[in-house]
Coordinates of C-alpha atoms and ligand atoms in Angstrom, one line a residue:
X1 CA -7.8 -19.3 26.9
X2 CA -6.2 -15.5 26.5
X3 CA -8.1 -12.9 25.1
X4 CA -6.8 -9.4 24.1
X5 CA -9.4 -6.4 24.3
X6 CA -7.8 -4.1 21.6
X7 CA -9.3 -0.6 21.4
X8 CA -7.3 1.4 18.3
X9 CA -7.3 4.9 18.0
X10 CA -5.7 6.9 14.9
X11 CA -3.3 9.1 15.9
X12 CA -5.0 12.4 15.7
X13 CA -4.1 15.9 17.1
X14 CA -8.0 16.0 18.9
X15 CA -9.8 13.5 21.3
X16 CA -11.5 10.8 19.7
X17 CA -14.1 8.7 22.3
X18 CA -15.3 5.5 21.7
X19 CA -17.9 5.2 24.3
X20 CA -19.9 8.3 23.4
X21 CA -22.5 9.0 21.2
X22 CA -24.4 5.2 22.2
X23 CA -21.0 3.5 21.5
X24 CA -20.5 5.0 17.8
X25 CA -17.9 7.4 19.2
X26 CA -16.8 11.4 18.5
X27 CA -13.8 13.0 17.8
X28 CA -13.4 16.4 18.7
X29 CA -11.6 18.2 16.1
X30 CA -13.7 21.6 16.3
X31 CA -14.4 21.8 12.6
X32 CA -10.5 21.9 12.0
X33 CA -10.9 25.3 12.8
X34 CA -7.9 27.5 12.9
X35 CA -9.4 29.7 15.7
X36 CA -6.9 30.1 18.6
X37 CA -10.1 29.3 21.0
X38 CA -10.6 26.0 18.7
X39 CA -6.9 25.2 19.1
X40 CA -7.3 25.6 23.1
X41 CA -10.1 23.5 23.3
X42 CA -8.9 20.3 21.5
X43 CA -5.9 20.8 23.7
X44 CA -7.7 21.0 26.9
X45 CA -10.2 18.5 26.0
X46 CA -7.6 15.8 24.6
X47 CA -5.9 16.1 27.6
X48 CA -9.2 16.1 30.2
X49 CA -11.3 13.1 28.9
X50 CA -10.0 9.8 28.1
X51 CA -11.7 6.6 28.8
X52 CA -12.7 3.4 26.8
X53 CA -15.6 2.0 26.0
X54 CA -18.2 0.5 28.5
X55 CA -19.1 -2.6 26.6
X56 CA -15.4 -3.4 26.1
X57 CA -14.5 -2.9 30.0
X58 CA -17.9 -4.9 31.3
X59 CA -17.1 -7.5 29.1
X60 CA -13.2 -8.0 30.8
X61 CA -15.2 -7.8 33.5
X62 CA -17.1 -11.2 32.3
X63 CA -14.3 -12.6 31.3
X64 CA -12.2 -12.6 34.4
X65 CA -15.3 -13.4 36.2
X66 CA -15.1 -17.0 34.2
X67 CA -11.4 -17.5 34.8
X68 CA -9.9 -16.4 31.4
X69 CA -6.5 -14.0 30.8
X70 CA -7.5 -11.0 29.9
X71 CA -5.3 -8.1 28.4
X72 CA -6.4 -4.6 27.0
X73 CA -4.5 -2.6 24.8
X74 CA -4.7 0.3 22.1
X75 CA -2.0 -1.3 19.6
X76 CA -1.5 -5.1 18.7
X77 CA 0.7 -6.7 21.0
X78 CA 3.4 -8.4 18.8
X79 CA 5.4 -10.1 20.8
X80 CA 2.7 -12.2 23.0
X81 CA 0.3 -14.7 21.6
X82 CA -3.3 -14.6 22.5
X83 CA -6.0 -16.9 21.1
X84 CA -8.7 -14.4 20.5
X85 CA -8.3 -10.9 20.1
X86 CA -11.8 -8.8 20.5
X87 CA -11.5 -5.8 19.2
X88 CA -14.0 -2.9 19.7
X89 CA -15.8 -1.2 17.3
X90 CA -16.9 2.4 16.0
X91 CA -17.5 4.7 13.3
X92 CA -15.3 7.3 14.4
X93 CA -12.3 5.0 14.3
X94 CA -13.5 2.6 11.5
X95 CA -11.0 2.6 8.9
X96 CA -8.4 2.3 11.5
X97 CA -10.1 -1.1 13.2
X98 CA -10.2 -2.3 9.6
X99 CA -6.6 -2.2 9.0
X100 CA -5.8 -3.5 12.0
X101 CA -8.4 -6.7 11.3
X102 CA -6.3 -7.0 8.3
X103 CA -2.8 -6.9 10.3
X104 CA -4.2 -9.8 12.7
X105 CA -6.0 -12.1 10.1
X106 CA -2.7 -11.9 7.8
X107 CA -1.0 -13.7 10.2
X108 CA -3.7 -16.4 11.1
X109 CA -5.3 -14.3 14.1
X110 CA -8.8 -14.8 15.1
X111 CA -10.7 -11.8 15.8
X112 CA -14.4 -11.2 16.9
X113 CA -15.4 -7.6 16.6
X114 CA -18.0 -6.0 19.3
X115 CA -20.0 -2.8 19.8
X116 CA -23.3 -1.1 18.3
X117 CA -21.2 0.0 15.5
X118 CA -20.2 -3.1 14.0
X119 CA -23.8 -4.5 15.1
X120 CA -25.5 -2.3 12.9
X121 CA -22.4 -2.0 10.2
X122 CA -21.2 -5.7 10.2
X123 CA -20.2 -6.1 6.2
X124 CA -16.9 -4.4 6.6
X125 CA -15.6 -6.7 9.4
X126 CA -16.8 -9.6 7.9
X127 CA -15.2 -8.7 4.4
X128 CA -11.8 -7.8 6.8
X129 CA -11.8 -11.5 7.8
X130 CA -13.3 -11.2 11.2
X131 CA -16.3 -12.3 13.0
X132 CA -19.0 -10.1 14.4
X133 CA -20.4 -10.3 17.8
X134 CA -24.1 -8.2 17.1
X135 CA -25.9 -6.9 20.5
X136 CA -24.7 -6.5 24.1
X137 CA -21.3 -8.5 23.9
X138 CA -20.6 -8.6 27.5
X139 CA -24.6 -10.9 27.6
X140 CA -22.8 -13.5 25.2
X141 CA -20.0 -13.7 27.5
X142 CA -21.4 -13.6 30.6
X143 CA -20.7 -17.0 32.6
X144 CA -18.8 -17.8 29.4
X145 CA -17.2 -21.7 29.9
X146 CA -16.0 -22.5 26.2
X147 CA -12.9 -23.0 24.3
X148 CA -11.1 -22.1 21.4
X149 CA -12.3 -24.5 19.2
X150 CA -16.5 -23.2 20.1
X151 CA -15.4 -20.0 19.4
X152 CA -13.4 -20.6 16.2
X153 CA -16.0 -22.7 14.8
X154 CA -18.9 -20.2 15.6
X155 CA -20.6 -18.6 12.2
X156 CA -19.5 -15.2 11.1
X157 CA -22.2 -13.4 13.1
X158 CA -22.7 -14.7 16.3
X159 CA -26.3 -13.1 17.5
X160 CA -29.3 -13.8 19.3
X161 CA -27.8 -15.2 22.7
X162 CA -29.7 -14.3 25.9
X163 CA -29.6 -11.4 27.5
X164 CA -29.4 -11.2 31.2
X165 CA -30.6 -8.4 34.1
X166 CA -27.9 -5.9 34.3
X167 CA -28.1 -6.5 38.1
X168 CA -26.7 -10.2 37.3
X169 CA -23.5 -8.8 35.6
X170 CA -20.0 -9.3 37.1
X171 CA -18.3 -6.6 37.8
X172 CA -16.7 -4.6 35.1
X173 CA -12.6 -5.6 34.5
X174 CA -11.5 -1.8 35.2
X175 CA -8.1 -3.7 36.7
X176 CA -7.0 -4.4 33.0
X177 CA -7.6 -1.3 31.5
X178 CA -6.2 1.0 34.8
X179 CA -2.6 -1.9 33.2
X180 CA -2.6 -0.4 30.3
X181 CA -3.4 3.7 31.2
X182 CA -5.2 5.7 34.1
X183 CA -8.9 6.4 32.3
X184 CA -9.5 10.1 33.0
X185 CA -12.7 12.8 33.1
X186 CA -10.9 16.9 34.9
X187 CA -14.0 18.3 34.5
X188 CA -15.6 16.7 37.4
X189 CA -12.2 15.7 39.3
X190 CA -8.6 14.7 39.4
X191 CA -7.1 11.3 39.4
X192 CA -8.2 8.6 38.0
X193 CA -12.3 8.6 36.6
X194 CA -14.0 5.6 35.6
X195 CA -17.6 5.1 33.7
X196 CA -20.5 3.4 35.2
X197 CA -24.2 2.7 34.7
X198 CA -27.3 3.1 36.9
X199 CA -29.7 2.4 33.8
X200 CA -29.9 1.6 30.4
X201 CA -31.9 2.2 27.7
X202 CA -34.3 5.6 27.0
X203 CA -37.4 5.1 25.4
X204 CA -37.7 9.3 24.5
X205 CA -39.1 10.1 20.6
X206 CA -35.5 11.2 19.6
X207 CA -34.6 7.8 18.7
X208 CA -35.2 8.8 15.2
X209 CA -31.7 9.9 15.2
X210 CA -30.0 9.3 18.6
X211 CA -27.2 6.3 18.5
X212 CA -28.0 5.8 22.2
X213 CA -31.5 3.2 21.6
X214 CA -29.3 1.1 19.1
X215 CA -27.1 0.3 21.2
X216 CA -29.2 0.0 24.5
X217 CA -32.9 -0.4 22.8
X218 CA -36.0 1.6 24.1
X219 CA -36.7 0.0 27.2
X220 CA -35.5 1.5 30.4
X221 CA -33.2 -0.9 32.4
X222 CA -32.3 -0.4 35.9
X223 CA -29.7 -1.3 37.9
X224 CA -30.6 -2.0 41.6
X225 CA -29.1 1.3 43.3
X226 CA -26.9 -0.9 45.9
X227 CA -25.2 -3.0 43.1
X228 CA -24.2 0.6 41.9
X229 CA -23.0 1.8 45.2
X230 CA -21.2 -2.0 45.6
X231 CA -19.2 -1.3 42.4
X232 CA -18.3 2.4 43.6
X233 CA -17.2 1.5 46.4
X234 CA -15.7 -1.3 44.8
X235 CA -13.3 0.5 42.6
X236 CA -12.7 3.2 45.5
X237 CA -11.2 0.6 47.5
X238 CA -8.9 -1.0 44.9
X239 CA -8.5 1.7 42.1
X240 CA -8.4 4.7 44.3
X241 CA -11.2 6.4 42.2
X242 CA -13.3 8.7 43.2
X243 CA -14.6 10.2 40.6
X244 CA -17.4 8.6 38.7
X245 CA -18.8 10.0 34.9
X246 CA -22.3 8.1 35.0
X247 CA -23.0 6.5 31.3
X248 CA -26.8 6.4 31.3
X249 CA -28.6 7.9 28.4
X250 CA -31.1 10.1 30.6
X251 CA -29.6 9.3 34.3
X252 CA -32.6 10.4 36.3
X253 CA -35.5 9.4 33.8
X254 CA -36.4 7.5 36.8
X255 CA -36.8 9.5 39.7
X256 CA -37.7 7.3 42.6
X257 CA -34.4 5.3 41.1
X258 CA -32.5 8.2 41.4
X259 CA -33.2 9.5 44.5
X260 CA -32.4 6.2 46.4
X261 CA -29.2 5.9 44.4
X262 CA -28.3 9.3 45.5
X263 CA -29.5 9.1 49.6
X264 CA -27.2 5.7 49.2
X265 CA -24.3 7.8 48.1
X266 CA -25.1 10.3 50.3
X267 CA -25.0 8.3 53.4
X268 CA -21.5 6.8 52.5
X269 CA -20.1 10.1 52.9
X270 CA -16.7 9.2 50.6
X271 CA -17.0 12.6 49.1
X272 CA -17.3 10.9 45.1
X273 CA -17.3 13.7 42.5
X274 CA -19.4 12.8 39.8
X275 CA -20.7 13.9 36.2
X276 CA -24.1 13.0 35.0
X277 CA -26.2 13.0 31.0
X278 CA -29.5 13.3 31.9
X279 CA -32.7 15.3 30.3
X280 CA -33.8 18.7 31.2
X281 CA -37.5 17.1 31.6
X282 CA -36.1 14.9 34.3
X283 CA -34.8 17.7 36.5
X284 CA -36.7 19.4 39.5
X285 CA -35.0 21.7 42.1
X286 CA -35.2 19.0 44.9
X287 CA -34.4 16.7 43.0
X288 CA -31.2 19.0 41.7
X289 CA -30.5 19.7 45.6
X290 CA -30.2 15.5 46.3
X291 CA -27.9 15.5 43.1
X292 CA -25.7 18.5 44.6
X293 CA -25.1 16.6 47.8
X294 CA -24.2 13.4 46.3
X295 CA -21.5 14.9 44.6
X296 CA -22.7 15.6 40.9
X297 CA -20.6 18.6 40.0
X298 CA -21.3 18.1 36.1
X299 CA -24.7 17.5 34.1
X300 CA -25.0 16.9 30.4
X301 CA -28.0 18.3 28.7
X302 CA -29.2 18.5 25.3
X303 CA -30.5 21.4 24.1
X304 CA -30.5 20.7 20.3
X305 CA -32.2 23.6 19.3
X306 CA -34.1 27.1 20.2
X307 CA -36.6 26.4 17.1
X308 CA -40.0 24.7 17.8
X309 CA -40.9 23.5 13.9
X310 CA -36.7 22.3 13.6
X311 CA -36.9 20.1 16.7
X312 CA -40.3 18.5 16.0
X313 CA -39.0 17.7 12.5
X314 CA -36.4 15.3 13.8
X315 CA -38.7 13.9 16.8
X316 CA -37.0 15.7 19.3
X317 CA -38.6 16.0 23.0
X318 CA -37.9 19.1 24.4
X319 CA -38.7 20.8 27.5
X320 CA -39.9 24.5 27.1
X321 CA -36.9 27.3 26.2
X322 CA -38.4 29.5 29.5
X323 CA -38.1 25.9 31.3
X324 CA -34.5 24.9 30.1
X325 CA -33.1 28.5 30.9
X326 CA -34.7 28.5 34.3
X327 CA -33.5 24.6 35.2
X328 CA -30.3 25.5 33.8
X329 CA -29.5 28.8 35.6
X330 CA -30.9 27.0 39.2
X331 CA -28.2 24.3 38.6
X332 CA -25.3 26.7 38.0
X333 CA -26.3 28.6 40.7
X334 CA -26.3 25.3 43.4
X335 CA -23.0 24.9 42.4
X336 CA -23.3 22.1 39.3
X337 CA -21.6 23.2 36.2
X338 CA -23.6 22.3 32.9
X339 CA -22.7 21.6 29.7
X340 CA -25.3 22.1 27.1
X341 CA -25.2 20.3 23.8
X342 CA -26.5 22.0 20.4
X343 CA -27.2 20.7 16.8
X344 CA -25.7 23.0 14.4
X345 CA -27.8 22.0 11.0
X346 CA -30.5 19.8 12.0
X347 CA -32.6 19.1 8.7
X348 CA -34.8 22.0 8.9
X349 CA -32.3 24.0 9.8
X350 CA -31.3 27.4 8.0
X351 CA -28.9 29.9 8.8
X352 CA -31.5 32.2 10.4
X353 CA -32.9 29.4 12.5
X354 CA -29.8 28.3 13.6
X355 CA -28.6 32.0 14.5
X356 CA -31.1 31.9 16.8
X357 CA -30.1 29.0 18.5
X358 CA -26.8 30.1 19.1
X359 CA -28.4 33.7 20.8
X360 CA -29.9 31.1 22.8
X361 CA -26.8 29.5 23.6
X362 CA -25.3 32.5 24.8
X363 CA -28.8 33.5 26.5
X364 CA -28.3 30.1 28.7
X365 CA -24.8 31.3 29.0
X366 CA -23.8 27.6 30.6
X367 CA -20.4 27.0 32.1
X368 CA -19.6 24.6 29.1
X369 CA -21.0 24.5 26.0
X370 CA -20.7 22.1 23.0
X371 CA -21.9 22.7 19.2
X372 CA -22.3 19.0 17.0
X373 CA -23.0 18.8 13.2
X374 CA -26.1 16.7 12.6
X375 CA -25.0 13.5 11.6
X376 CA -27.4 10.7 10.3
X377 CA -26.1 7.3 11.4
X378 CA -26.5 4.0 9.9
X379 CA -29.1 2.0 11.4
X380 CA -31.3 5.0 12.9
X381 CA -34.7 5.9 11.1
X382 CA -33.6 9.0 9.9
X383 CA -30.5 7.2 7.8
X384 CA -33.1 5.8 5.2
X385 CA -33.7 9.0 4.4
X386 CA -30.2 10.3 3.9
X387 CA -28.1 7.1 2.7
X388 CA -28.4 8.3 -0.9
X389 CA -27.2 11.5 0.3
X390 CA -23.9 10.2 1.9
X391 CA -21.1 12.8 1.2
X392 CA -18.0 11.5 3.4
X393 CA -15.7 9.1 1.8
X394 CA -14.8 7.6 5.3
X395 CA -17.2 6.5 8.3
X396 CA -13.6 8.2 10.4
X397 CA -15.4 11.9 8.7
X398 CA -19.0 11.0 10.9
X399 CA -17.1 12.8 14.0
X400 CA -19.9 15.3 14.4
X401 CA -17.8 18.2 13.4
X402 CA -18.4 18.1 9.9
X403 CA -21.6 17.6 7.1
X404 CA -21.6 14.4 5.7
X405 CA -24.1 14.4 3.6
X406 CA -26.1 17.0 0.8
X407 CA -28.2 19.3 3.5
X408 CA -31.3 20.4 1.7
X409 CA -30.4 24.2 2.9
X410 CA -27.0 24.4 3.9
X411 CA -23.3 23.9 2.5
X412 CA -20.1 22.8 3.7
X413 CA -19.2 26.5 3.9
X414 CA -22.2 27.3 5.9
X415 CA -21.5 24.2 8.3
X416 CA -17.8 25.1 8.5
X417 CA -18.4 28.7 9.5
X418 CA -21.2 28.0 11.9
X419 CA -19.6 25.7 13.7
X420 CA -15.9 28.1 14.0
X421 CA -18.2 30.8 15.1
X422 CA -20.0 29.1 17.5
X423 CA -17.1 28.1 19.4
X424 CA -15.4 31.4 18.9
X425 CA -18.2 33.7 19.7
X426 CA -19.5 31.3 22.5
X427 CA -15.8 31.2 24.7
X428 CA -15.2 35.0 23.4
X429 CA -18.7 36.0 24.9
X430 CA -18.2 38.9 27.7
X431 CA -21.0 37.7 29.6
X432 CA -19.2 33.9 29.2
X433 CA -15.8 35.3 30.3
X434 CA -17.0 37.5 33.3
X435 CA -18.8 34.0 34.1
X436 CA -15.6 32.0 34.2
X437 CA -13.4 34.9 35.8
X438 CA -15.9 34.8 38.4
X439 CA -15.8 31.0 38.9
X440 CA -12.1 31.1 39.0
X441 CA -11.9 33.6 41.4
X442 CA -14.4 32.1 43.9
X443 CA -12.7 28.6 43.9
X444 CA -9.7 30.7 45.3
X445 CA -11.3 31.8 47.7
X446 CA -13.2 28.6 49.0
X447 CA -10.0 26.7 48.6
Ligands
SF4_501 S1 -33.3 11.6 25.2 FE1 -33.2 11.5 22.9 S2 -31.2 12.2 22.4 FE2 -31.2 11.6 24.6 S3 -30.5 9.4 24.7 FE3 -32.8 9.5 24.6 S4 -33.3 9.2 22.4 FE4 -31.1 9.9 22.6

């Protein structure tokens, strides 16, 4: 049997990701924003970051491991026949997927769709004439020993199958994907990056609005630290990568985990560069050192918001502002750049509140820093309370750069010109730019 992954994109002047944001995806458009510093960064990120969804490389992974052709691709392949094409899902690329279900089923193409999105979203697939694989995909296929016939004759929504340790998964099918393009992340390195994960799952209060426990659920996962030094080494030896962007929603939420995953690296001395999401709770300075030294150049944080009352109206679990400044500034100055994420117009959010948060922005003054519109997404808590509200005519507008629904406080306008600021003042900052000079100018000299 031949399978074809397909992964479709539409063809967009900004970076559009798949596997972020728990599998939903975001696109970084910059609030279309005209700014020349919003035109540099959709440059610099569309051409820094570019890999494809976990789910959808684990599960070639899977495949392979059972003996079945495999083939990825981001268009349809016309001029080879495959017997089931699996196409990944999102919201970010929606409309897109649709069309291209429509393409394959017109000519008597059977297609399963995969991924949180189309778990939690499955009536469009199913109306486009495909089938719908709901929960971890790569579980249904693992040890997969079927034919053509099983799967064509399988209801509309296949669901419910077992689920297995993530220690008892083959290894992902990077090989097919590195056929089709070289997966990339410059922030933490050059050549070629690929994702991997150490846990899954985060069981933190956020959930109310976070994609991340759809697609993974609450309960913390872990994968034994020497299966995830096996794969690294693994994909050094045949992929030549050495640089490794670490997929877990909260990557040291465990610490004793953590700390043996990093001694491992550690003592393999290979010199791995890699990028980290974790959350500022789960950060100490030892524990920041051990990071340094295996090679984490890059950490994720979310900040959200500077306002007390505007996180704890959307659940979120903060650490202090003194804490996350102090944390923050000890990474940068060991040497790990951070990129702290904000929430421009969380529900309780007003102009004034979020002004603040952006003087703290530029008060934490981190390497990188990213500004995303609150978006409620179907199937978290908080989207019961906004689906009456939807605005966008498309699920391809939920790219967290723009308000789709009716905010109780704010307007488009307000959205727009919050977000074009942000960026604008953030990059334009002095204290940012004598930062970065700085930075620059000492990597000359160490080099
Ligand atoms: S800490 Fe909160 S925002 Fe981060 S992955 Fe967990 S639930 Fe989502």
């Amino acid at each position: 049997m031949k399978f074809l992954l397909l992964d479709v994109y539409p063809n967009k002047p900004y970076r559009i990701n798949k596997d972020q944001n728990g599998g939903y995806g975001t696109a970084n458009n910059y609030g279309f924003g005209n700014s020349l510093i919003s035109k540099i960064l959709r440059f610099v990120v569309k051409n820094s970051v570019d890999f494809p969804p976990h789910y959808l490389v684990q599960l070639a992974g899977e495949l392979i491991n059972s003996g079945y052709e495999v083939k990825y691709s981001r268009n349809i392949i016309k001029n080879e026949n495959f017997d089931i094409y699996l196409l990944s899902s999102s919201i970010v690329c929606h409309e897109t997927e649709i069309e291209t279900i429509k393409d394959l089923v017109k000519d008597n193409k059977i297609v399963f769709v995969t991924g949180p999105f189309a778990t939690n979203c499955s009536e469009p697939y199913l109306k486009a004439g495909a089938k719908v694989i709901k929960g971890e995909p790569e579980m249904f296929f693992h040890k997969f020993n079927k034919d053509v016939e099983y799967l064509i004759n399988l209801p509309n929504i296949v669901e419910n199958f077992p689920t297995y340790e993530i220690d008892d998964l083959a290894l992902p099918g990077w090989k097919i994907i590195f056929d089709d393009y070289v997966p990339v992340m410059k922030f933490i390195g050059k050549g070629p990056a690929i994702s991997i994960y150490a846990s899954k799952g985060c069981p933190y209060s956020c959930f109310y609005y976070c994609v991340y426990p759809l697609q993974q659920g609450r309960k913390l996962r872990i994968k034994s630290p020497q299966k995830v030094l096996n794969e690294m080494i693994y994909f050094n030896e045949k992929l030549n990568v050495k640089n490794f962007i670490f997929r877990d929603p909260v990557f040291s939420i465990d610490r004793k985990h953590t700390v043996e995953l990093c001694e491992k690296i550690i003592d393999l001395k290979k010199n791995f560069k890699i990028g980290v999401e974790t959350h500022l709770k789960n950060i100490d300075n030892e524990l920041a050192h051990l990071l340094k030294k295996a090679g984490v150049n890059l950490i994720y944080v979310g900040i959200e918001s500077s306002d007390t009352s505007v996180k704890e109206n959307a659940s979120r679990m903060s650490d202090t502002n003194i804490n996350q400044i102090s944390k923050i500034n000890y990474l940068e100055k060991i040497g790990i750049k951070v990129k702290s994420m904000y929430i421009v117009g969380l529900p309780a959010d007003t102009r004034e509140t979020y002004q603040n948060t952006f003087n703290y922005a530029k008060k934490i003054n981190s390497t990188y820093a990213q500004f995303n519109v609150f978006t409620p997404y179907p199937g978290t808590p908080v989207f019961k309370e906004y689906e009456n509200k939807i605005t966008a005519k498309k699920y391809e507008e939920f790219t967290q750069n723009e308000l789709v629904f009716s905010h109780n406080k704010l307007s488009t306008k307000d959205i727009f010109e919050m977000l074009d600021d942000s960026y604008k003042l953030y990059y334009s900052n002095p204290n940012w730019v004598v930062k970065y000079l700085l930075s620059k100018i000492k990597k000359i000299f160490i080099h």
